[in-house]
Coordinates of C-alpha atoms in Angstrom, one line a residue:
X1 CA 8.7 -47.8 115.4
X2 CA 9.1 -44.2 114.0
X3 CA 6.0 -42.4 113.9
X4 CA 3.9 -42.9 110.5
X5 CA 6.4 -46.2 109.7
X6 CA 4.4 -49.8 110.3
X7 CA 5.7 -53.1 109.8
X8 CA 3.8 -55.7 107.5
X9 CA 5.5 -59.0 109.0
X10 CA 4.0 -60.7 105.8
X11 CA 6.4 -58.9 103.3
X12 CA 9.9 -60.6 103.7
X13 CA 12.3 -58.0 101.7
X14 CA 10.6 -55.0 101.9
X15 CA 8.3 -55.0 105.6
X16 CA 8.6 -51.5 106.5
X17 CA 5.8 -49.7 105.1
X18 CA 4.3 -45.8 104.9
X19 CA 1.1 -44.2 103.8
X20 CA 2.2 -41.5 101.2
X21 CA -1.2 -39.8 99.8
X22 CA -3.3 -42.7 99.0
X23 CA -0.9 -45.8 98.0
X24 CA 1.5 -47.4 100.5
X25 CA 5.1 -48.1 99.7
X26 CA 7.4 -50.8 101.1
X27 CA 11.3 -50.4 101.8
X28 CA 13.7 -52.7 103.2
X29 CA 14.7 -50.5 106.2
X30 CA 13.3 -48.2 108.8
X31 CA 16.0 -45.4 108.0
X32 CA 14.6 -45.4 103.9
X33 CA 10.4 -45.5 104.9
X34 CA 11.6 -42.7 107.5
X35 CA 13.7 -41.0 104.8
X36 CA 10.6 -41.4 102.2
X37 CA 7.9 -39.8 104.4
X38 CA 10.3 -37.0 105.3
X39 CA 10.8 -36.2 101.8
X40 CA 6.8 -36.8 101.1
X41 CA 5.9 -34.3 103.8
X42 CA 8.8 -31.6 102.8
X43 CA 7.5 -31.8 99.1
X44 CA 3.6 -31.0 100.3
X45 CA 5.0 -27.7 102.3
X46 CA 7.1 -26.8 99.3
X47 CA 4.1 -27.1 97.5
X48 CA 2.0 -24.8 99.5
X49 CA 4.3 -22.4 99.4
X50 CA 4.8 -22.7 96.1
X51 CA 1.1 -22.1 95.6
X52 CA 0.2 -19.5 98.4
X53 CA 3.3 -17.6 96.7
X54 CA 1.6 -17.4 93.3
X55 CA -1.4 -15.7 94.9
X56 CA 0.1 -13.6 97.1
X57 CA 0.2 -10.8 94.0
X58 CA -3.2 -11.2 93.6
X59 CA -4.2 -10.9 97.8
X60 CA -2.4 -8.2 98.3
X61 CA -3.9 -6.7 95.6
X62 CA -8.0 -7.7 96.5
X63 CA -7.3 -6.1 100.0
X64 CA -5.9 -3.0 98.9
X65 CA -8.7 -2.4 96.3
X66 CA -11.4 -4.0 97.9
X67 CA -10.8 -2.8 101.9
X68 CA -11.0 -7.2 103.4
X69 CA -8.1 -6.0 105.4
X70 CA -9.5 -7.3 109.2
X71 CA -6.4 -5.1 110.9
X72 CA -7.4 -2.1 109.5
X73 CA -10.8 -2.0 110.4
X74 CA -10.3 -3.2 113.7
X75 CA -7.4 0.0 113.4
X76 CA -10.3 2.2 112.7
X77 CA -13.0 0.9 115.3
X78 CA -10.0 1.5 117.7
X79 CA -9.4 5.1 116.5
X80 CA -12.9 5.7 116.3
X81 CA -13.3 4.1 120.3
X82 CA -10.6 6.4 121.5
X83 CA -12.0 9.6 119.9
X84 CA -15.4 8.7 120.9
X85 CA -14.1 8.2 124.7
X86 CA -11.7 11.5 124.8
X87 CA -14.6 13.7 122.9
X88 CA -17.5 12.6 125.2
X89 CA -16.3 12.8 129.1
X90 CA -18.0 10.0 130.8
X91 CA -19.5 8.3 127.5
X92 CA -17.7 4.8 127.2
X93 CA -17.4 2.7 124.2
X94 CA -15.8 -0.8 122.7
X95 CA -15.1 -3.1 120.1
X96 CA -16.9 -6.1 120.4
X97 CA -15.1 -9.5 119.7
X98 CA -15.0 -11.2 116.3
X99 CA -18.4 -11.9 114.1
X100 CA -20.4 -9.7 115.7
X101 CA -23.1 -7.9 113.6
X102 CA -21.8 -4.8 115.4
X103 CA -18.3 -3.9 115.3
X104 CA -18.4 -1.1 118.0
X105 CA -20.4 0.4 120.6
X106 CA -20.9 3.5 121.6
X107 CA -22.4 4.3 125.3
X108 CA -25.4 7.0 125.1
X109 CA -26.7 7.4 128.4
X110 CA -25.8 5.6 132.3
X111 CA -27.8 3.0 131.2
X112 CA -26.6 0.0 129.1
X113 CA -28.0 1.4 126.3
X114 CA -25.8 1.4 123.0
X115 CA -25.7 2.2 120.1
X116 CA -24.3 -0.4 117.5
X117 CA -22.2 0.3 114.7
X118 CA -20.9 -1.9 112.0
X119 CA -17.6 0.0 110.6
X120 CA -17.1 -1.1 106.6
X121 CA -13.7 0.1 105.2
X122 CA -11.8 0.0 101.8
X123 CA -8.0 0.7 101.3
X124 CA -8.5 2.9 98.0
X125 CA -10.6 4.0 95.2
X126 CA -11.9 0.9 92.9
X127 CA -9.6 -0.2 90.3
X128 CA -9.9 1.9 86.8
X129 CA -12.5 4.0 88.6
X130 CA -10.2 6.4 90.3
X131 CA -13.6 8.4 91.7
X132 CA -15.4 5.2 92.8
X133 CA -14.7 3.4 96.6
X134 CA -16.6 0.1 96.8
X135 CA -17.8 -2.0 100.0
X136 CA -18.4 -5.4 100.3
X137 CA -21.2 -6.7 102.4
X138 CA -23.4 -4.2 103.6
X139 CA -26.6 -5.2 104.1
X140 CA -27.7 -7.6 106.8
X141 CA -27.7 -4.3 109.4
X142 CA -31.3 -3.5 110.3
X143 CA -31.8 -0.9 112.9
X144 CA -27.9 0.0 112.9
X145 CA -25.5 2.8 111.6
X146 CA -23.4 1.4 109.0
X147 CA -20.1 3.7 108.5
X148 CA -18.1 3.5 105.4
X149 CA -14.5 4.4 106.2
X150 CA -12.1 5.6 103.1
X151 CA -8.9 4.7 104.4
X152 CA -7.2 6.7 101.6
X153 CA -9.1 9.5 102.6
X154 CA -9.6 9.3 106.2
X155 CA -13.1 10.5 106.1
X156 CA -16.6 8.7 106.2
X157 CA -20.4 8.0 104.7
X158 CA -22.6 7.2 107.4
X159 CA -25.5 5.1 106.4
X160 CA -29.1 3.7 107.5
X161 CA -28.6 0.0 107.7
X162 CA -32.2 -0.6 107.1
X163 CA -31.8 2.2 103.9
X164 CA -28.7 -0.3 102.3
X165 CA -31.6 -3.4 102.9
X166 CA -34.1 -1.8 101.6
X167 CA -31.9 -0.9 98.4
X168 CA -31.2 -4.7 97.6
X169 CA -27.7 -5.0 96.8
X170 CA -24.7 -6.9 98.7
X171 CA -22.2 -4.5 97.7
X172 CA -21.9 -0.6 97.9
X173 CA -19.9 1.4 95.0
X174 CA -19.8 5.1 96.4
X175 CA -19.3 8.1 94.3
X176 CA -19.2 11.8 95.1
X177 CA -22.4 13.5 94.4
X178 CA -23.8 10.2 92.9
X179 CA -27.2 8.3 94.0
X180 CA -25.2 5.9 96.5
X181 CA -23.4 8.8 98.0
X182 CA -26.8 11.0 98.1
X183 CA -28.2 8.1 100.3
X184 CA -26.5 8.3 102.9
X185 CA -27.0 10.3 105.8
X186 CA -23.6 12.2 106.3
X187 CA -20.6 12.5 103.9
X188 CA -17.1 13.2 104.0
X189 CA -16.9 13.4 107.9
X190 CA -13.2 13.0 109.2
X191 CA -12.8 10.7 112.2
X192 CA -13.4 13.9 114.6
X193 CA -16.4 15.1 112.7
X194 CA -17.5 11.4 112.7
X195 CA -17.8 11.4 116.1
X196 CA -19.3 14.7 117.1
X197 CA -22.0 14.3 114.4
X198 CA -23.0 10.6 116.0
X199 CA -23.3 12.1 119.3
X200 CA -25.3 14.3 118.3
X201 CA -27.5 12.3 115.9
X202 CA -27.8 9.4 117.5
X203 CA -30.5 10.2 119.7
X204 CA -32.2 12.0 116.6
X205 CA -32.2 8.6 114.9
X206 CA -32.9 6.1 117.4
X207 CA -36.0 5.7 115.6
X208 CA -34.0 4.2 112.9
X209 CA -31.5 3.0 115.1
X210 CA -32.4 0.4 118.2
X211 CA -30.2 0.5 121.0
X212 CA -28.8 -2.5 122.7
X213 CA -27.3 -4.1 125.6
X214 CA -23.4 -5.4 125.7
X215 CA -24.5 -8.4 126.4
X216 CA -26.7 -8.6 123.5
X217 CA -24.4 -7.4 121.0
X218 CA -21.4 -9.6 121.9
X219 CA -23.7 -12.7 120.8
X220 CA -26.0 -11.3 118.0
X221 CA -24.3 -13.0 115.1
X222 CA -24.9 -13.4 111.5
X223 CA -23.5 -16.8 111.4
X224 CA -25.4 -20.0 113.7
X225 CA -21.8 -21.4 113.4
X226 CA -20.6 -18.7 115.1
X227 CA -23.0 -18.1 117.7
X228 CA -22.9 -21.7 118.7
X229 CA -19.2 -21.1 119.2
X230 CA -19.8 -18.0 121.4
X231 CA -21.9 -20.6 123.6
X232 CA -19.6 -22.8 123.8
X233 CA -17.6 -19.8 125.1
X234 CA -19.6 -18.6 127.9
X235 CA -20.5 -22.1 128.8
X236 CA -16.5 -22.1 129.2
X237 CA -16.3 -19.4 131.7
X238 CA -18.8 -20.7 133.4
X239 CA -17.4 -23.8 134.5
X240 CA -14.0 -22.4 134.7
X241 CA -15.0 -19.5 136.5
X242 CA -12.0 -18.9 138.8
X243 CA -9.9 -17.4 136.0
X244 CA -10.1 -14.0 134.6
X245 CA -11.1 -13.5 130.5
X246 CA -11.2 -11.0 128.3
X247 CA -11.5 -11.1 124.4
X248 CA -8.7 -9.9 122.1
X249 CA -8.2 -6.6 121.1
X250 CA -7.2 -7.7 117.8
X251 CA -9.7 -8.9 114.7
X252 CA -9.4 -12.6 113.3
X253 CA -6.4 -13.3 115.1
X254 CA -6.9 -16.5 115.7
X255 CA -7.4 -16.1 119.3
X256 CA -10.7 -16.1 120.5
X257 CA -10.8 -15.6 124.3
X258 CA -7.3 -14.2 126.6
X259 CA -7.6 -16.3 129.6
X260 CA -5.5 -14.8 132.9
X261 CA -4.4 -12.0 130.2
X262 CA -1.5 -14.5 129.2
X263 CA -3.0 -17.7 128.0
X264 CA -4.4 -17.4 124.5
X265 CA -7.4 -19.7 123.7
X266 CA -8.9 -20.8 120.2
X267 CA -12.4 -22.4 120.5
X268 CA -13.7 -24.6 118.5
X269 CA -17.0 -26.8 118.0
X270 CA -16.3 -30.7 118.2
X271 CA -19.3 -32.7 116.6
X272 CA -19.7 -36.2 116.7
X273 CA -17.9 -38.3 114.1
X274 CA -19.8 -39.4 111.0
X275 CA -21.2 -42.8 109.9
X276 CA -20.8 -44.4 113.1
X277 CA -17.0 -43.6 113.9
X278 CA -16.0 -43.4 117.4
X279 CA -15.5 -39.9 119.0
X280 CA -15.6 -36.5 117.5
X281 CA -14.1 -34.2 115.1
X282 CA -13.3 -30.3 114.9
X283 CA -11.9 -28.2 112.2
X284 CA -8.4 -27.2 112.6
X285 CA -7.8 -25.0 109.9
X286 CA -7.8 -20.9 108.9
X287 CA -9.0 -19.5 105.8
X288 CA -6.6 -18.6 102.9
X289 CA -7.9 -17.0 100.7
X290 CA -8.8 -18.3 97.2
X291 CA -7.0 -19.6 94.2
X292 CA -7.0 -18.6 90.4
X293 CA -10.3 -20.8 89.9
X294 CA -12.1 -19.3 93.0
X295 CA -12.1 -22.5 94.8
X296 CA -11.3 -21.2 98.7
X297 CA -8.0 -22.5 100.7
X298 CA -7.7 -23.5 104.1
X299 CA -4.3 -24.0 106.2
X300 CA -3.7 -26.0 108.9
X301 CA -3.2 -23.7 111.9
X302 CA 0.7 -22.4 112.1
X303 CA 2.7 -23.3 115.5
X304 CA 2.5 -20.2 117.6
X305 CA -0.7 -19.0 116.9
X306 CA -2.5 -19.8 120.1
X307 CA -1.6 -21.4 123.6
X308 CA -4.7 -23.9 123.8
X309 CA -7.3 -25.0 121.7
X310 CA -10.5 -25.3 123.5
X311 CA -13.2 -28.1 121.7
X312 CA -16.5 -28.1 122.6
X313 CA -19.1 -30.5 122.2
X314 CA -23.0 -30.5 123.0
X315 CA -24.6 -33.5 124.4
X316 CA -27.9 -33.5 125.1
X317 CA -28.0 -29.7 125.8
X318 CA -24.5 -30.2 127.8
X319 CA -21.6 -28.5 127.2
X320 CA -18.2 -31.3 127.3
X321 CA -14.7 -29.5 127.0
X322 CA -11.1 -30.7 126.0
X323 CA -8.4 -28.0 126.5
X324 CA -5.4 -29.2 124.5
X325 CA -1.6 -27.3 125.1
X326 CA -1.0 -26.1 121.1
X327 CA 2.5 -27.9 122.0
X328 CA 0.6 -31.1 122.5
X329 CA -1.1 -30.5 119.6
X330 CA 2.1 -29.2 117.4
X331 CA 4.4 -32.4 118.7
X332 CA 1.3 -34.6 117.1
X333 CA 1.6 -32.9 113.6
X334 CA -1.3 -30.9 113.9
X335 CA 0.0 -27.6 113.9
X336 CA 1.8 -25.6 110.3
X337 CA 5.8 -25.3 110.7
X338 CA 8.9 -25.7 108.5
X339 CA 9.0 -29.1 109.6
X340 CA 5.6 -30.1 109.5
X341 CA 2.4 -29.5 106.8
X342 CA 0.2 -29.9 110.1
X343 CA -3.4 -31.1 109.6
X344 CA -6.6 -29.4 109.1
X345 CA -9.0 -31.7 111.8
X346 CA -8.3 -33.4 115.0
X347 CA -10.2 -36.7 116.3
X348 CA -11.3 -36.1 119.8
X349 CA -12.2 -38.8 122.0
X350 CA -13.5 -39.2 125.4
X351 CA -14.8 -42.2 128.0
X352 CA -17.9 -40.6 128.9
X353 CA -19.4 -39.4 125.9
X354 CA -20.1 -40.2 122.5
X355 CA -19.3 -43.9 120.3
X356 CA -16.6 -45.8 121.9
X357 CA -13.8 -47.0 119.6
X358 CA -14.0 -51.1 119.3
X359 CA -12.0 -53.0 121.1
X360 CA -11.5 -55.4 118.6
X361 CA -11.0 -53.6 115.7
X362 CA -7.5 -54.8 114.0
X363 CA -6.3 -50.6 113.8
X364 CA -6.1 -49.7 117.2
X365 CA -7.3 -46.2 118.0
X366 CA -5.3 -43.6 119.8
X367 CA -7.0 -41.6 122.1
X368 CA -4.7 -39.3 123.5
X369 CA -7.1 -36.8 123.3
X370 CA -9.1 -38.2 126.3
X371 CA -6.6 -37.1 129.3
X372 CA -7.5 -33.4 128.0
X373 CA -11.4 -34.1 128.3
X374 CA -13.1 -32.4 131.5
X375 CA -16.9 -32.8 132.0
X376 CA -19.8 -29.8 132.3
X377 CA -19.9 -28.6 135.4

């Protein structure tokens, strides 16, 4: 039987039967419930489309104004890296990996000792204001330098992250010679200015600024979701430990960890299923944005954008992985194509941990899932 086609041996004319949203509808032959749930699952992607397509105007024109654009910053932490590296002989620094509260380091002794920096950008002046640049999210930064990048521009404000705490106010709307701008403590510093004037107040600051470890900045998040994934990470490498990792050089691109430089890994956090189901769940989806009302989208993962998806789940304190081929997962419907909508969660199930299915229930469970489960080491 055709995957997503059943048979209801009780209906005599019509016993071939397919779930289409909620109702199920009967036809006579396998060919026309086949033919049915190909056309129900085309007209869902047409309808994404159709609906991502409508907001793409209005995207576009949020990251322009507004600076969400991921590549670009992670453009300018790379920029700023380089500079940072060719300026200062013998004075390393890095981007750190996705959702850290720091978005680069910058080496200040022999010592691991850094100093963190959390890079906010914005593509352009603010809309109707042609004077104005605004940036979203700045606060949350205690002890670190917060630079404010006008990619427009090319220069930068560099601020006190504990000043932008202490003033109260998510946002930041910077105009020349106005209070915001006044605040800060450097203006208008191009990227090669940037860097000569951190080298050489850094250590002038330090008493605004803590230093840190690498180690300690690559897991000091602002999200619990995402330093439980970073966990589930290192717990990862540790009972895998005979390959060689690195993160990506690239920001939210849906890659968490490079395994063997090739082999591109998204993580994710399984947790157990609710109300008593058998096995676990994980997310399986990437943000999109939001529509007209506000209300955010998410999309099922698109076919290509990783090699293997890593789940982890905690037991008792116990880290349990699955590592899943993205073609096992794509040839199951779970991943976005032009064939497929894909799905935004995958049922994970294993033999040695977590609720069983039932033997006896009357749908039987596939758990395919559990020849890609390996135990903590």
């Amino acid at each position: 039987m055709p995957k997503g086609v059943f048979i209801d041996k009780r209906r005599k004319k019509k016993p071939y039967g397919v779930r289409i949203g909620r109702p199920k509808e009967y036809f006579a032959t396998v060919a026309e419930a086949v033919a049915a749930l190909e056309a129900y699952r085309a007209g869902k992607l047409k309808k994404r489309e159709t609906d991502r397509a409508a907001l793409a105007v209005k995207r576009a024109r949020n990251l322009a104004i507004y600076g969400r654009n991921s590549a670009t910053e992670r453009e300018v932490a790379l920029a700023l890296v380089a500079r940072w590296e060719a300026t200062i002989p013998g004075r390393t620094a890095l981007v750190l990996n996705d959702g850290t509260k720091a978005d680069v380091l910058l080496r200040l002794s022999e010592e691991d000792a850094w100093l963190p920096v959390q890079l906010k950008t914005t593509g352009g002046a603010k809309k109707g204001e042609p004077n104005t640049w605004y940036f979203h999210n700045v606060t949350g930064y205690s002890g670190m330098c917060v630079v404010c990048w006008r990619c427009d521009v090319g220069d930068a404000w560099v601020y006190n992250g504990n000043a932008l705490n202490e003033r109260g106010k998510l946002d930041l709307s910077v105009t020349p010679l106005r209070k915001n701008c006044e605040l800060a403590l450097a203006r208008g510093l191009n990227l090669a200015a940037l860097v000569q004037w951190l080298s050489e107040q850094a250590q002038a600051h330090l008493c605004r600024w803590t230093t840190v470890t690498e180690h300690a900045a690559r897991h000091d998040f602002a999200s619990a979701a995402q330093a439980l994934e970073m966990r589930g990470i290192d717990a990862f490498k540790a009972s895998f430990p005979k390959h060689r990792y690195a993160f990506p050089e690239g920001q939210n691109t849906q890659v968490d960890l490079l395994k063997d430089a090739t082999t591109r890994q998204q993580f994710k956090t399984a947790r157990a299923a609710s109300n008593g189901v058998a096995g676990f769940m994980c997310n399986l989806y990437t943000y999109a944005g939001r529509d007209e009302a506000g209300k955010e989208l998410k999309d099922p993962y698109p076919a290509g954008a990783f090699d293997e998806l890593v789940a982890v789940a905690w037991v008792e304190g116990k880290a349990y992985f699955w590592i899943i081929p993205a073609a096992k997962l794509e040839a199951n419907g779970y991943l976005r194509s032009e064939s497929q909508p894909g799905k935004t969660s995958l049922h994970l199930h294993a033999s040695q941990i977590g609720v069983q299915p039932n033997p006896h229930a009357r749908k039987e469970v596939d758990p395919w899932t559990r020849m890609y489960f390996h135990s903590a080491a």
